[in-house]
Amino acid sequence: MTTCREILAWCDDILQTAQFKDYAPNGLQVEGAEKIEKIVAAVTASRAAVECAAQQGAQLLLVHHGMFWKSEPATITGWKKQRIATLLHHNINMVGYHLPLDAHPELGNNAQLAKLMDWQTDYTCGEQNLLNIGRLKTPKTVSELTAEIAQKLGRPPTVVGNPQQTVSRAAWCTGGAQGFFQTAIDEGAEIYVTGEISEAQYHLANETGTVFVSAGHHATERYGIQALARALQQKFGTEIYFFDEQNPA
């Protein structure tokens, strides 16, 4: 049996959390039991994920999106109180890793999305090296690629661009990274894949010829947290369970 402290220390080392300037605390956000036998992993520390961890008898809920963000009020009321009350009642640790999990070259969301889609990463750049630049191993039309993304991620993406255009050089960053689109264009990407789209990206795509694909924030970030949980299982022998939600956003 391992301890929460050992898990936190290992994650901090592997994910190099100290190197990141983040919008949320990385690591332990709500303290629970010291001894860890079972981990529930989820994209977000939603109430459903918290309740799943309690039902599974887990001592640790491991997430990508925690509950404390710089832009939110500090008060613990309403929905936040309900989630935290359940964690405390069942003595469950809630541990979150945000940007460090996006960026890790093997376990990260960007790396895991590339692995799922069979894309080749050439280098990273942009803000905190979160933007991946690479290529499709086989050039595809936009229509072919977006059909493959829909099949593998389980949801149809929003696409701005010519469906008959053939693309090879790609850029991607999971989650809410639509703001990196201009950097992807500057790096010569023919297509950019992320999780969300805002109004401005429609015009940029049309006016530059770089295809923009919004494949879902949740859908693109399912894979890093699972990879991290599997790595913890391999390292410490803890039981793991992945909780997924059908979040369309």
CSV table of C-alpha atoms in Angstrom, one decimal:
chain,number,residue,atom,x,y,z
A,1,MET,CA,0.0,0.0,0.0
A,2,THR,CA,1.3,3.5,-0.9
A,3,THR,CA,0.7,6.9,0.6
A,4,CYS,CA,-0.8,10.0,-0.8
A,5,ARG,CA,2.4,11.8,-0.1
A,6,GLU,CA,4.4,9.3,-2.2
A,7,ILE,CA,1.9,9.7,-5.1
A,8,LEU,CA,2.1,13.5,-5.0
A,9,ALA,CA,5.9,13.5,-4.9
A,10,TRP,CA,6.1,11.2,-7.8
A,11,CYS,CA,3.6,13.2,-9.9
A,12,ASP,CA,5.3,16.5,-9.1
A,13,ASP,CA,8.6,15.0,-10.3
A,14,ILE,CA,7.3,13.3,-13.4
A,15,LEU,CA,5.1,16.2,-14.5
A,16,GLN,CA,7.6,18.9,-13.5
A,17,THR,CA,4.8,20.9,-11.9
A,18,ALA,CA,7.2,23.6,-10.6
A,19,GLN,CA,8.0,24.7,-14.2
A,20,PHE,CA,4.5,25.8,-15.0
A,21,LYS,CA,2.7,29.1,-14.4
A,22,ASP,CA,-0.9,27.8,-14.1
A,23,TYR,CA,-4.4,29.1,-13.5
A,24,ALA,CA,-5.1,26.5,-10.8
A,25,PRO,CA,-3.2,24.7,-8.1
A,26,ASN,CA,-1.4,21.5,-9.2
A,27,GLY,CA,-1.4,18.6,-6.8
A,28,LEU,CA,-3.5,18.1,-3.7
A,29,GLN,CA,-6.6,20.3,-3.6
A,30,VAL,CA,-8.6,18.5,-1.0
A,31,GLU,CA,-7.0,16.4,1.7
A,32,GLY,CA,-8.3,12.9,2.5
A,33,ALA,CA,-6.9,9.5,3.6
A,34,GLU,CA,-3.1,9.0,3.8
A,35,LYS,CA,-3.1,5.4,2.6
A,36,ILE,CA,-4.1,4.9,-1.0
A,37,GLU,CA,-5.5,1.6,-2.3
A,38,LYS,CA,-7.7,2.8,-5.1
A,39,ILE,CA,-7.7,5.8,-7.5
A,40,VAL,CA,-10.6,7.0,-9.6
A,41,ALA,CA,-9.5,9.1,-12.5
A,42,ALA,CA,-11.7,11.6,-14.3
A,43,VAL,CA,-11.3,14.6,-16.6
A,44,THR,CA,-13.1,17.0,-14.2
A,45,ALA,CA,-13.8,16.9,-10.5
A,46,SER,CA,-17.6,17.2,-11.1
A,47,ARG,CA,-20.1,16.1,-8.6
A,48,ALA,CA,-20.7,12.9,-10.6
A,49,ALA,CA,-17.0,12.1,-10.5
A,50,VAL,CA,-16.8,12.8,-6.8
A,51,GLU,CA,-19.8,10.5,-6.2
A,52,CYS,CA,-18.3,7.8,-8.4
A,53,ALA,CA,-15.1,7.9,-6.3
A,54,ALA,CA,-17.2,7.5,-3.1
A,55,GLN,CA,-19.2,4.6,-4.6
A,56,GLN,CA,-15.9,2.9,-5.8
A,57,GLY,CA,-14.4,3.2,-2.3
A,58,ALA,CA,-11.5,5.2,-3.7
A,59,GLN,CA,-9.2,7.2,-1.5
A,60,LEU,CA,-8.0,9.5,-4.3
A,61,LEU,CA,-9.8,11.2,-7.1
A,62,LEU,CA,-7.3,12.2,-9.8
A,63,VAL,CA,-8.4,14.8,-12.3
A,64,HIS,CA,-7.2,17.2,-15.0
A,65,HIS,CA,-9.7,20.0,-14.0
A,66,GLY,CA,-9.9,20.6,-10.3
A,67,MET,CA,-12.2,22.9,-8.4
A,68,PHE,CA,-10.1,26.0,-7.7
A,69,TRP,CA,-9.4,28.5,-10.4
A,70,LYS,CA,-8.0,32.0,-10.3
A,71,SER,CA,-11.0,33.5,-12.0
A,72,GLU,CA,-13.6,32.1,-9.5
A,73,PRO,CA,-14.7,33.4,-6.1
A,74,ALA,CA,-12.9,31.9,-3.2
A,75,THR,CA,-16.0,31.1,-1.2
A,76,ILE,CA,-17.0,27.5,-0.7
A,77,THR,CA,-20.8,27.6,-1.3
A,78,GLY,CA,-23.4,26.0,-3.5
A,79,TRP,CA,-22.1,23.4,-6.0
A,80,LYS,CA,-18.6,23.7,-4.7
A,81,LYS,CA,-19.7,23.0,-1.1
A,82,GLN,CA,-21.6,19.9,-2.2
A,83,ARG,CA,-18.6,18.4,-4.0
A,84,ILE,CA,-16.2,19.2,-1.2
A,85,ALA,CA,-18.6,18.0,1.5
A,86,THR,CA,-18.8,14.6,-0.2
A,87,LEU,CA,-15.0,14.4,-0.5
A,88,LEU,CA,-14.6,15.2,3.1
A,89,HIS,CA,-17.3,12.8,4.3
A,90,HIS,CA,-15.7,9.9,2.5
A,91,ASN,CA,-12.1,11.0,3.3
A,92,ILE,CA,-11.2,11.2,-0.4
A,93,ASN,CA,-8.1,13.1,-1.6
A,94,MET,CA,-8.8,15.3,-4.7
A,95,VAL,CA,-5.7,15.7,-6.8
A,96,GLY,CA,-5.5,17.7,-10.0
A,97,TYR,CA,-2.9,18.4,-12.7
A,98,HIS,CA,-3.7,21.0,-15.3
A,99,LEU,CA,-1.1,22.4,-17.6
A,100,PRO,CA,1.6,20.0,-16.5
A,101,LEU,CA,-0.6,17.1,-17.7
A,102,ASP,CA,-1.3,18.9,-21.0
A,103,ALA,CA,2.3,19.3,-21.8
A,104,HIS,CA,4.0,16.0,-20.7
A,105,PRO,CA,5.7,14.5,-23.7
A,106,GLU,CA,4.4,10.9,-23.0
A,107,LEU,CA,1.6,11.1,-20.5
A,108,GLY,CA,0.2,14.4,-21.5
A,109,ASN,CA,-3.1,15.2,-23.3
A,110,ASN,CA,-1.3,16.5,-26.4
A,111,ALA,CA,0.9,13.4,-26.6
A,112,GLN,CA,-1.9,11.0,-25.9
A,113,LEU,CA,-4.1,12.7,-28.6
A,114,ALA,CA,-1.3,12.3,-31.1
A,115,LYS,CA,-0.9,8.7,-30.1
A,116,LEU,CA,-4.6,8.0,-30.5
A,117,MET,CA,-4.7,9.8,-33.9
A,118,ASP,CA,-1.3,8.4,-35.1
A,119,TRP,CA,0.2,11.9,-35.6
A,120,GLN,CA,3.9,12.6,-35.5
A,121,THR,CA,5.1,15.4,-33.1
A,122,ASP,CA,8.1,17.4,-34.5
A,123,TYR,CA,8.4,20.0,-31.8
A,124,THR,CA,6.5,22.1,-29.2
A,125,CYS,CA,6.3,25.9,-29.1
A,126,GLY,CA,4.1,28.8,-28.0
A,127,GLU,CA,3.0,29.7,-24.4
A,128,GLN,CA,4.8,27.3,-22.0
A,129,ASN,CA,5.5,25.0,-25.0
A,130,LEU,CA,1.8,23.8,-25.0
A,131,LEU,CA,1.4,23.9,-28.8
A,132,ASN,CA,2.4,20.8,-30.7
A,133,ILE,CA,3.6,21.0,-34.3
A,134,GLY,CA,3.9,17.9,-36.4
A,135,ARG,CA,2.4,16.0,-39.3
A,136,LEU,CA,0.0,13.3,-40.3
A,137,LYS,CA,1.9,10.2,-41.1
A,138,THR,CA,-0.3,9.9,-44.2
A,139,PRO,CA,-1.7,13.1,-45.9
A,140,LYS,CA,-5.5,13.2,-45.8
A,141,THR,CA,-8.3,15.4,-47.0
A,142,VAL,CA,-10.0,17.5,-44.4
A,143,SER,CA,-13.1,15.4,-44.8
A,144,GLU,CA,-11.2,12.1,-44.2
A,145,LEU,CA,-9.4,13.5,-41.2
A,146,THR,CA,-12.4,14.9,-39.5
A,147,ALA,CA,-14.3,11.6,-40.0
A,148,GLU,CA,-11.4,9.9,-38.3
A,149,ILE,CA,-11.5,12.4,-35.4
A,150,ALA,CA,-15.2,11.9,-35.1
A,151,GLN,CA,-14.9,8.1,-35.0
A,152,LYS,CA,-12.0,8.0,-32.5
A,153,LEU,CA,-13.3,10.8,-30.1
A,154,GLY,CA,-16.9,9.8,-30.3
A,155,ARG,CA,-18.3,13.1,-31.4
A,156,PRO,CA,-18.5,15.2,-34.6
A,157,PRO,CA,-16.1,18.1,-34.6
A,158,THR,CA,-16.8,21.6,-35.8
A,159,VAL,CA,-14.7,22.3,-38.9
A,160,VAL,CA,-13.9,25.5,-40.7
A,161,GLY,CA,-12.2,24.9,-44.0
A,162,ASN,CA,-12.4,23.2,-47.4
A,163,PRO,CA,-13.4,19.6,-46.8
A,164,GLN,CA,-11.6,18.6,-50.1
A,165,GLN,CA,-8.3,20.2,-49.1
A,166,THR,CA,-5.4,17.8,-48.5
A,167,VAL,CA,-3.5,18.4,-45.3
A,168,SER,CA,-0.3,17.0,-43.8
A,169,ARG,CA,1.4,19.6,-41.5
A,170,ALA,CA,-0.7,19.9,-38.4
A,171,ALA,CA,-0.8,21.7,-35.1
A,172,TRP,CA,-2.8,20.7,-32.0
A,173,CYS,CA,-3.4,21.6,-28.4
A,174,THR,CA,-6.2,19.9,-26.4
A,175,GLY,CA,-8.9,21.7,-24.4
A,176,GLY,CA,-9.6,25.4,-24.6
A,177,ALA,CA,-6.7,26.4,-26.8
A,178,GLN,CA,-8.4,28.2,-29.6
A,179,GLY,CA,-6.3,31.3,-28.7
A,180,PHE,CA,-3.2,29.4,-30.1
A,181,PHE,CA,-4.6,29.4,-33.6
A,182,GLN,CA,-2.5,32.4,-34.8
A,183,THR,CA,0.7,30.8,-33.5
A,184,ALA,CA,-0.3,27.6,-35.4
A,185,ILE,CA,-0.8,29.6,-38.5
A,186,ASP,CA,2.6,31.4,-38.0
A,187,GLU,CA,4.3,27.9,-37.7
A,188,GLY,CA,2.9,26.9,-41.1
A,189,ALA,CA,0.2,24.5,-40.0
A,190,GLU,CA,-2.3,23.5,-42.7
A,191,ILE,CA,-4.7,22.3,-40.0
A,192,TYR,CA,-5.1,23.1,-36.3
A,193,VAL,CA,-7.0,20.8,-33.9
A,194,THR,CA,-8.1,21.9,-30.4
A,195,GLY,CA,-11.1,21.5,-28.1
A,196,GLU,CA,-13.1,24.7,-28.5
A,197,ILE,CA,-13.9,27.4,-31.0
A,198,SER,CA,-14.6,31.1,-30.5
A,199,GLU,CA,-16.1,33.6,-33.0
A,200,ALA,CA,-12.7,34.9,-34.2
A,201,GLN,CA,-11.4,31.5,-35.4
A,202,TYR,CA,-14.0,31.2,-38.1
A,203,HIS,CA,-12.7,34.4,-39.8
A,204,LEU,CA,-9.0,33.5,-39.3
A,205,ALA,CA,-9.5,30.1,-40.9
A,206,ASN,CA,-11.4,31.5,-43.9
A,207,GLU,CA,-8.9,34.3,-44.5
A,208,THR,CA,-5.7,32.3,-44.0
A,209,GLY,CA,-6.7,29.0,-45.5
A,210,THR,CA,-5.6,27.1,-42.4
A,211,VAL,CA,-8.3,24.6,-41.4
A,212,PHE,CA,-9.6,24.9,-37.8
A,213,VAL,CA,-11.1,21.9,-36.0
A,214,SER,CA,-12.9,22.1,-32.7
A,215,ALA,CA,-13.1,18.5,-31.5
A,216,GLY,CA,-14.4,19.0,-28.0
A,217,HIS,CA,-12.7,20.1,-24.8
A,218,HIS,CA,-13.7,17.0,-22.8
A,219,ALA,CA,-13.3,14.7,-25.8
A,220,THR,CA,-9.7,15.8,-26.5
A,221,GLU,CA,-8.7,15.6,-22.8
A,222,ARG,CA,-9.9,12.1,-21.9
A,223,TYR,CA,-6.6,10.5,-22.5
A,224,GLY,CA,-3.9,12.2,-20.4
A,225,ILE,CA,-5.5,11.5,-17.1
A,226,GLN,CA,-6.0,7.8,-18.0
A,227,ALA,CA,-2.3,7.6,-19.0
A,228,LEU,CA,-1.3,9.2,-15.7
A,229,ALA,CA,-3.5,6.8,-13.7
A,230,ARG,CA,-2.0,3.8,-15.5
A,231,ALA,CA,1.5,5.1,-14.8
A,232,LEU,CA,0.6,5.3,-11.1
A,233,GLN,CA,-0.8,1.8,-11.2
A,234,GLN,CA,2.4,0.5,-12.7
A,235,LYS,CA,4.6,2.4,-10.2
A,236,PHE,CA,2.6,1.8,-7.0
A,237,GLY,CA,0.3,-1.1,-7.8
A,238,THR,CA,-2.8,0.8,-6.9
A,239,GLU,CA,-6.2,-0.2,-8.3
A,240,ILE,CA,-7.5,2.4,-10.8
A,241,TYR,CA,-10.9,3.1,-12.3
A,242,PHE,CA,-11.7,5.7,-15.1
A,243,PHE,CA,-14.9,7.6,-14.8
A,244,ASP,CA,-16.1,9.2,-18.0
A,245,GLU,CA,-19.0,11.6,-18.6
A,246,GLN,CA,-20.8,12.3,-21.9
A,247,ASN,CA,-19.9,16.0,-21.8
A,248,PRO,CA,-20.6,17.5,-25.3
A,249,ALA,CA,-18.6,20.6,-24.7
